[in-house]
């Protein structure tokens, strides 16, 4: 009987302790930002992932790493206090074609496995349409 009570006590304390500490919650649905369809000339490629520390201790972002050199993330340098928000800026180089990139965020958050969470960007970069000013327009009143 004493062993069962001891095991129950240890399990309850383990569960209670696992809930304490910093927690990271991203604002964007599925931790994804959609660039939509855009072009290099009109878009600088910078987006910000906003997050909140919903835990009860300082959240420290230790590393933010992209899957390739075409996406450059930057992390907060200061700890994020409980209840406060922070952001991770991501700059994509806007090469023509589909955007499907994953950025790994490493922190001391207790609500994600090993303190790691994946954030993603998606969308498509297209060539900007060329407008020919010399081309005749079919809707011109002079053409009637």
XYZ file of N, CA, C and O in Angstrom:
576
model
N 0.809 -1.188 0.000
C 0.000 0.000 0.000
C 0.860 1.263 0.000
O 0.553 2.229 -0.688
N 1.955 1.225 0.793
C 2.844 2.376 0.849
C 3.490 2.632 -0.509
O 3.691 3.778 -0.891
N 3.815 1.570 -1.238
C 4.430 1.715 -2.558
C 3.464 2.380 -3.538
O 3.861 3.234 -4.330
N 2.205 2.000 -3.481
C 1.204 2.585 -4.376
C 1.049 4.075 -4.081
O 0.997 4.901 -4.989
N 0.998 4.433 -2.806
C 0.874 5.843 -2.428
C 2.119 6.612 -2.870
O 2.018 7.718 -3.412
N 3.284 6.036 -2.698
C 4.534 6.691 -3.113
C 4.566 6.885 -4.627
O 4.912 7.973 -5.107
N 4.186 5.866 -5.372
C 4.157 5.970 -6.839
C 3.157 7.037 -7.269
O 3.442 7.867 -8.138
N 1.970 7.055 -6.673
C 0.961 8.066 -7.002
C 1.479 9.468 -6.686
O 1.300 10.405 -7.469
N 2.133 9.630 -5.562
C 2.691 10.930 -5.170
C 3.741 11.386 -6.174
O 3.741 12.551 -6.596
N 4.628 10.502 -6.586
C 5.670 10.839 -7.558
C 5.053 11.223 -8.905
O 5.454 12.207 -9.524
N 4.059 10.467 -9.357
C 3.403 10.780 -10.628
C 2.691 12.137 -10.586
O 2.787 12.921 -11.527
N 2.011 12.418 -9.501
C 1.316 13.702 -9.377
C 2.318 14.847 -9.369
O 2.123 15.860 -10.046
N 3.406 14.702 -8.655
C 4.428 15.748 -8.624
C 5.108 15.917 -9.983
O 5.426 17.042 -10.373
N 5.327 14.830 -10.687
C 5.944 14.908 -12.013
C 5.049 15.670 -12.978
O 5.510 16.546 -13.708
N 3.757 15.378 -12.968
C 2.806 16.070 -13.839
C 2.731 17.547 -13.459
O 2.750 18.426 -14.313
N 2.676 17.837 -12.181
C 2.590 19.227 -11.725
C 3.846 20.004 -12.101
O 3.769 21.153 -12.517
N 5.006 19.402 -11.973
C 6.263 20.084 -12.316
C 6.400 20.279 -13.821
O 6.996 21.255 -14.266
N 5.878 19.368 -14.612
C 5.994 19.471 -16.067
C 5.210 20.664 -16.598
O 5.509 21.178 -17.659
N 4.218 21.134 -15.873
C 3.393 22.242 -16.320
C 4.015 23.599 -16.001
O 3.570 24.605 -16.493
N 5.042 23.635 -15.192
C 5.661 24.902 -14.815
C 6.817 25.215 -15.744
O 7.517 24.329 -16.190
N 6.995 26.503 -16.024
C 8.100 26.933 -16.869
C 7.587 27.773 -18.023
O 6.397 28.061 -18.140
N 8.490 28.185 -18.901
C 8.090 29.008 -20.047
C 7.353 28.176 -21.094
O 7.636 27.002 -21.270
N 6.393 28.826 -21.749
C 5.633 28.160 -22.814
C 5.530 29.111 -23.992
O 5.296 30.307 -23.811
N 5.694 28.570 -25.192
C 5.638 29.394 -26.399
C 4.369 29.075 -27.188
O 4.055 27.904 -27.416
N 3.634 30.127 -27.536
C 2.407 29.988 -28.328
C 2.474 30.995 -29.480
O 2.529 32.204 -29.243
N 2.483 30.490 -30.719
C 2.545 31.367 -31.887
C 1.156 31.847 -32.270
O 0.169 31.134 -32.114
N 1.083 33.074 -32.779
C -0.174 33.721 -33.165
C -0.752 33.116 -34.441
O -1.957 32.952 -34.561
N 0.109 32.785 -35.409
C -0.349 32.333 -36.719
C -0.874 30.906 -36.673
O -0.304 30.035 -36.019
N -1.961 30.682 -37.395
C -2.575 29.363 -37.469
C -1.561 28.356 -37.998
O -0.882 28.603 -38.997
N -1.436 27.237 -37.346
C -0.512 26.157 -37.718
C 0.935 26.632 -37.774
O 1.766 26.027 -38.474
N 1.247 27.737 -37.083
C 2.612 28.294 -37.075
C 3.113 28.570 -38.484
O 4.298 28.421 -38.779
N 2.208 28.989 -39.380
C 2.543 29.197 -40.792
C 2.131 30.593 -41.240
O 1.036 31.047 -40.923
N 3.012 31.239 -41.991
C 2.684 32.510 -42.635
C 2.615 32.256 -44.132
O 3.533 31.683 -44.723
N 1.513 32.689 -44.745
C 1.291 32.519 -46.180
C 1.596 33.840 -46.889
O 0.936 34.843 -46.650
N 2.608 33.832 -47.740
C 2.949 35.015 -48.535
C 1.911 35.252 -49.631
O 1.860 36.327 -50.193
N 1.140 34.234 -49.956
C 0.209 34.337 -51.077
C 0.999 34.366 -52.374
O 2.107 33.858 -52.455
N 0.433 34.990 -53.401
C 1.139 35.155 -54.670
C 1.678 36.579 -54.702
O 0.917 37.537 -54.575
N 2.976 36.704 -54.848
C 3.627 38.008 -54.785
C 4.763 38.065 -55.799
O 5.067 37.070 -56.456
N 5.377 39.236 -55.936
C 6.541 39.353 -56.820
C 7.647 40.116 -56.110
O 7.408 40.856 -55.154
N 8.860 39.917 -56.589
C 10.058 40.457 -55.958
C 10.064 41.983 -55.932
O 10.534 42.601 -54.981
N 9.534 42.617 -56.975
C 9.586 44.070 -57.074
C 8.695 44.767 -56.047
O 8.977 45.881 -55.626
N 7.611 44.129 -55.636
C 6.655 44.757 -54.731
C 6.738 44.248 -53.292
O 5.998 44.721 -52.435
N 7.601 43.287 -53.020
C 7.628 42.649 -51.707
C 9.074 42.488 -51.243
O 9.903 41.950 -51.969
N 9.377 42.933 -50.024
C 10.740 42.799 -49.494
C 11.021 41.412 -48.926
O 12.149 41.089 -48.575
N 9.998 40.559 -48.812
C 10.189 39.183 -48.347
C 10.259 39.025 -46.844
O 10.492 37.933 -46.349
N 10.065 40.092 -46.079
C 10.168 40.018 -44.621
C 8.788 39.784 -44.001
O 7.832 40.478 -44.320
N 8.718 38.792 -43.128
C 7.504 38.507 -42.365
C 7.907 38.305 -40.907
O 9.042 37.924 -40.617
N 6.962 38.502 -39.994
C 7.228 38.343 -38.568
C 6.287 37.327 -37.951
O 5.069 37.421 -38.125
N 6.859 36.377 -37.240
C 6.093 35.407 -36.465
C 5.984 35.962 -35.044
O 6.996 36.128 -34.364
N 4.780 36.260 -34.604
C 4.572 36.746 -33.247
C 4.219 35.570 -32.342
O 3.483 34.673 -32.738
N 4.759 35.619 -31.128
C 4.476 34.559 -30.153
C 4.331 35.184 -28.778
O 4.745 36.324 -28.533
N 3.727 34.425 -27.871
C 3.528 34.861 -26.492
C 4.094 33.801 -25.552
O 3.971 32.609 -25.809
N 4.710 34.257 -24.489
C 5.147 33.360 -23.429
C 3.964 33.177 -22.488
O 3.643 34.062 -21.704
N 3.280 32.042 -22.600
C 2.109 31.761 -21.779
C 2.461 31.008 -20.503
O 1.570 30.599 -19.760
N 3.756 30.846 -20.240
C 4.198 30.137 -19.040
C 4.417 31.071 -17.871
O 3.986 32.223 -17.874
N 5.130 30.555 -16.862
C 5.357 31.327 -15.643
C 6.843 31.588 -15.378
O 7.232 31.895 -14.263
N 7.673 31.468 -16.406
C 9.109 31.761 -16.298
C 9.570 32.399 -17.605
O 8.866 32.338 -18.618
N 10.741 33.028 -17.566
C 11.279 33.674 -18.764
C 11.491 32.664 -19.893
O 12.025 31.574 -19.669
N 11.055 33.044 -21.099
C 11.247 32.226 -22.300
C 12.509 32.710 -22.998
O 12.647 33.904 -23.285
N 13.424 31.795 -23.258
C 14.679 32.145 -23.921
C 14.753 31.406 -25.249
O 14.737 30.171 -25.287
N 14.808 32.165 -26.341
C 14.981 31.587 -27.670
C 16.484 31.415 -27.871
O 17.216 32.401 -27.949
N 16.946 30.183 -27.939
C 18.383 29.930 -28.026
C 18.899 29.868 -29.454
O 20.054 30.194 -29.711
N 18.039 29.446 -30.397
C 18.485 29.314 -31.783
C 17.274 29.328 -32.709
O 16.213 28.823 -32.364
N 17.459 29.921 -33.881
C 16.446 29.896 -34.930
C 17.187 29.563 -36.214
O 18.099 30.285 -36.608
N 16.807 28.445 -36.845
C 17.575 27.937 -37.979
C 16.654 27.573 -39.136
O 15.637 26.918 -38.948
N 17.059 27.993 -40.343
C 16.292 27.704 -41.553
C 16.828 26.452 -42.234
O 17.965 26.041 -41.995
N 16.008 25.898 -43.113
C 16.418 24.706 -43.858
C 17.321 25.042 -45.037
O 17.919 24.158 -45.625
N 17.385 26.350 -45.423
C 18.277 26.728 -46.528
C 18.709 28.183 -46.380
O 18.147 28.922 -45.577
N 19.681 28.596 -47.181
C 20.212 29.950 -47.111
C 19.315 31.000 -47.728
O 19.567 32.193 -47.575
N 18.253 30.599 -48.404
C 17.346 31.569 -49.031
C 16.388 32.188 -48.026
O 15.682 33.138 -48.330
N 16.364 31.654 -46.816
C 15.490 32.153 -45.759
C 16.359 32.491 -44.551
O 17.035 31.616 -44.019
N 16.354 33.757 -44.150
C 17.212 34.196 -43.050
C 16.339 34.649 -41.873
O 15.667 35.676 -41.957
N 16.349 33.862 -40.772
C 15.569 34.247 -39.596
C 16.420 35.048 -38.601
O 17.648 34.947 -38.589
N 15.757 35.849 -37.776
C 16.443 36.532 -36.678
C 15.633 36.318 -35.408
O 14.404 36.318 -35.441
N 16.337 36.117 -34.305
C 15.674 35.781 -33.044
C 15.770 36.926 -32.042
O 16.643 37.785 -32.155
N 14.885 36.926 -31.051
C 14.982 37.923 -29.988
C 16.272 37.706 -29.182
O 16.685 36.566 -28.974
N 16.880 38.783 -28.754
C 18.129 38.665 -27.989
C 17.882 38.646 -26.488
O 18.721 38.166 -25.740
N 16.736 39.157 -26.055
C 16.408 39.222 -24.631
C 15.371 38.158 -24.283
O 14.555 37.789 -25.123
N 15.368 37.678 -23.028
C 14.320 36.749 -22.596
C 12.943 37.403 -22.694
O 12.799 38.603 -22.505
N 11.930 36.591 -22.981
C 10.549 37.054 -23.052
C 9.895 36.719 -21.712
O 9.803 35.549 -21.331
N 9.448 37.743 -21.005
C 8.830 37.570 -19.685
C 7.470 36.884 -19.813
O 6.823 36.970 -20.864
N 6.998 36.214 -18.769
C 5.670 35.590 -18.795
C 4.580 36.607 -19.153
O 4.574 37.726 -18.640
N 3.706 36.219 -20.085
C 2.614 37.082 -20.521
C 3.002 38.077 -21.605
O 2.141 38.739 -22.168
N 4.274 38.197 -21.913
C 4.741 39.153 -22.918
C 4.869 38.471 -24.276
O 4.912 37.250 -24.384
N 4.922 39.308 -25.324
C 5.060 38.783 -26.682
C 6.441 39.091 -27.236
O 7.126 40.006 -26.780
N 6.811 38.316 -28.224
C 8.063 38.516 -28.948
C 7.827 38.219 -30.408
O 6.717 37.853 -30.807
N 8.874 38.393 -31.209
C 8.716 38.074 -32.629
C 10.013 37.533 -33.197
O 11.104 37.834 -32.727
N 9.818 36.717 -34.217
C 10.925 36.171 -34.997
C 10.713 36.658 -36.417
O 9.695 36.351 -37.043
N 11.654 37.459 -36.909
C 11.571 37.965 -38.275
C 12.214 36.968 -39.230
O 13.248 36.374 -38.917
N 11.586 36.808 -40.391
C 12.090 35.901 -41.417
C 12.157 36.680 -42.733
O 11.184 37.314 -43.119
N 13.313 36.632 -43.387
C 13.460 37.275 -44.698
C 13.708 36.198 -45.747
O 14.675 35.466 -45.681
N 12.799 36.132 -46.710
C 12.930 35.207 -47.831
C 13.500 35.997 -49.004
O 13.147 37.156 -49.216
N 14.385 35.365 -49.806
C 15.066 36.096 -50.880
C 14.213 36.340 -52.123
O 14.653 36.978 -53.062
N 12.990 35.855 -52.134
C 12.015 36.135 -53.189
C 12.430 35.619 -54.570
O 12.162 36.262 -55.586
N 13.066 34.467 -54.620
C 13.325 33.809 -55.907
C 11.999 33.370 -56.509
O 11.110 32.903 -55.801
N 11.876 33.492 -57.828
C 10.654 33.097 -58.521
C 10.388 31.614 -58.311
O 11.286 30.787 -58.435
N 9.143 31.289 -57.963
C 8.739 29.900 -57.758
C 7.987 29.740 -56.451
O 7.720 30.712 -55.741
N 7.640 28.491 -56.136
C 6.892 28.241 -54.895
C 7.773 28.450 -53.660
O 8.981 28.232 -53.700
N 7.134 28.877 -52.572
C 7.807 29.033 -51.276
C 7.283 27.939 -50.362
O 6.081 27.857 -50.114
N 8.163 27.107 -49.870
C 7.835 26.069 -48.885
C 9.068 25.894 -48.008
O 9.945 25.090 -48.306
N 9.155 26.650 -46.937
C 10.340 26.621 -46.073
C 9.934 26.399 -44.624
O 8.889 26.858 -44.168
N 10.810 25.715 -43.888
C 10.598 25.446 -42.473
C 11.745 26.059 -41.680
O 12.903 25.951 -42.072
N 11.398 26.705 -40.578
C 12.372 27.295 -39.676
C 12.187 26.618 -38.326
O 11.056 26.504 -37.828
N 13.280 26.156 -37.724
C 13.215 25.496 -36.425
C 13.588 26.493 -35.337
O 14.637 27.126 -35.405
N 12.718 26.607 -34.349
C 12.944 27.496 -33.210
C 13.293 26.629 -32.005
O 12.535 25.724 -31.657
N 14.452 26.904 -31.402
C 14.881 26.178 -30.211
C 14.803 27.119 -29.015
O 15.253 28.268 -29.089
N 14.203 26.614 -27.922
C 14.010 27.451 -26.738
C 13.976 26.577 -25.489
O 14.147 25.366 -25.567
N 13.717 27.229 -24.380
C 13.557 26.495 -23.124
C 12.081 26.238 -22.807
O 11.727 25.945 -21.667
N 11.213 26.331 -23.815
C 9.774 26.124 -23.618
C 9.488 24.685 -23.209
O 10.050 23.743 -23.776
N 8.583 24.528 -22.252
C 8.253 23.194 -21.752
C 7.042 22.585 -22.452
O 6.765 21.400 -22.272
N 6.339 23.379 -23.269
C 5.121 22.864 -23.917
C 5.365 22.316 -25.319
O 4.429 21.907 -25.985
N 6.617 22.302 -25.776
C 6.959 21.698 -27.062
C 8.081 20.696 -26.842
O 8.903 20.866 -25.940
N 8.086 19.652 -27.653
C 9.039 18.564 -27.464
C 10.473 19.056 -27.594
O 10.839 19.670 -28.597
N 11.262 18.808 -26.572
C 12.679 19.192 -26.511
C 12.894 20.689 -26.727
O 13.961 21.120 -27.140
N 11.854 21.500 -26.478
C 11.977 22.939 -26.643
C 12.025 23.394 -28.092
O 12.319 24.550 -28.372
N 11.726 22.496 -29.031
C 11.785 22.828 -30.463
C 10.397 22.903 -31.061
O 9.542 22.073 -30.787
N 10.221 23.912 -31.921
C 8.959 24.053 -32.639
C 9.283 24.511 -34.061
O 10.203 25.295 -34.273
N 8.538 23.980 -35.023
C 8.733 24.347 -36.428
C 7.740 25.440 -36.800
O 6.557 25.350 -36.480
N 8.257 26.473 -37.477
C 7.403 27.495 -38.064
C 7.643 27.444 -39.566
O 8.718 27.029 -40.013
N 6.639 27.840 -40.355
C 6.745 27.652 -41.803
C 6.297 28.894 -42.558
O 5.457 29.649 -42.079
N 6.881 29.040 -43.758
C 6.392 30.046 -44.699
C 6.001 29.317 -45.976
O 6.580 28.288 -46.320
N 4.982 29.866 -46.635
C 4.544 29.276 -47.894
C 4.044 30.382 -48.798
O 3.806 31.509 -48.360
N 3.877 30.064 -50.060
C 3.372 31.030 -51.023
C 3.991 30.797 -52.381
O 4.537 29.721 -52.660
N 3.939 31.828 -53.223
C 4.537 31.727 -54.557
C 5.010 33.101 -55.001
O 4.307 34.098 -54.850
N 6.231 33.131 -55.547
C 6.790 34.353 -56.110
C 6.690 34.240 -57.626
O 7.156 33.261 -58.212
N 6.054 35.237 -58.246
C 5.873 35.238 -59.698
C 6.576 36.455 -60.290
O 6.876 37.423 -59.592
N 6.807 36.396 -61.599
C 7.366 37.540 -62.308
C 6.326 38.648 -62.348
O 5.137 38.393 -62.538
N 6.763 39.868 -62.197
C 5.841 41.000 -62.283
C 5.425 41.165 -63.735
O 6.269 41.166 -64.625
N 4.133 41.284 -63.981
C 3.672 41.459 -65.361
C 4.255 42.741 -65.970
O 4.320 43.775 -65.317
N 4.676 42.633 -67.224
C 5.226 43.786 -67.931
C 4.078 44.484 -68.643
O 3.320 43.873 -69.385
N 3.962 45.774 -68.397
C 2.922 46.565 -69.032
C 3.544 47.299 -70.206
O 4.478 48.080 -70.051
N 3.016 47.038 -71.400
C 3.512 47.694 -72.611
C 2.627 48.907 -72.883
O 1.472 48.781 -73.275
N 3.182 50.070 -72.670
C 2.408 51.299 -72.848
C 2.121 51.603 -74.317
O 1.228 52.384 -74.638
N 2.874 50.999 -75.217
C 2.673 51.245 -76.644
C 1.600 50.349 -77.242
O 1.132 50.590 -78.346
N 1.218 49.319 -76.507
C 0.215 48.387 -77.005
C -1.152 49.064 -77.040
O -1.532 49.769 -76.103
N -1.877 48.880 -78.130
C -3.203 49.489 -78.258
C -4.174 48.768 -77.348
O -4.154 47.547 -77.221
N -5.007 49.526 -76.723
C -6.027 48.959 -75.841
C -7.335 48.851 -76.614
O -7.724 49.770 -77.326
N -8.005 47.752 -76.491
C -9.240 47.526 -77.233
C -10.410 48.344 -76.669
O -11.411 48.493 -77.322
N -10.240 48.899 -75.479
C -11.324 49.668 -74.878
C -11.155 51.174 -75.112
O -11.906 51.961 -74.557
N -10.223 51.559 -75.940
C -9.990 52.980 -76.186
C -11.168 53.598 -76.943
O -11.668 53.027 -77.905
N -11.616 54.790 -76.519
C -12.739 55.433 -77.226
C -12.362 55.843 -78.639
O -13.217 56.029 -79.479
N -11.097 56.002 -78.951
C -10.625 56.406 -80.276
C -10.765 55.275 -81.298
O -10.706 55.511 -82.488
N -10.896 54.057 -80.806
C -10.906 52.902 -81.709
C -12.300 52.617 -82.226
O -12.476 51.734 -83.047
N -13.283 53.298 -81.813
C -14.649 53.035 -82.270
C -14.972 53.719 -83.557
O -14.593 54.695 -83.972
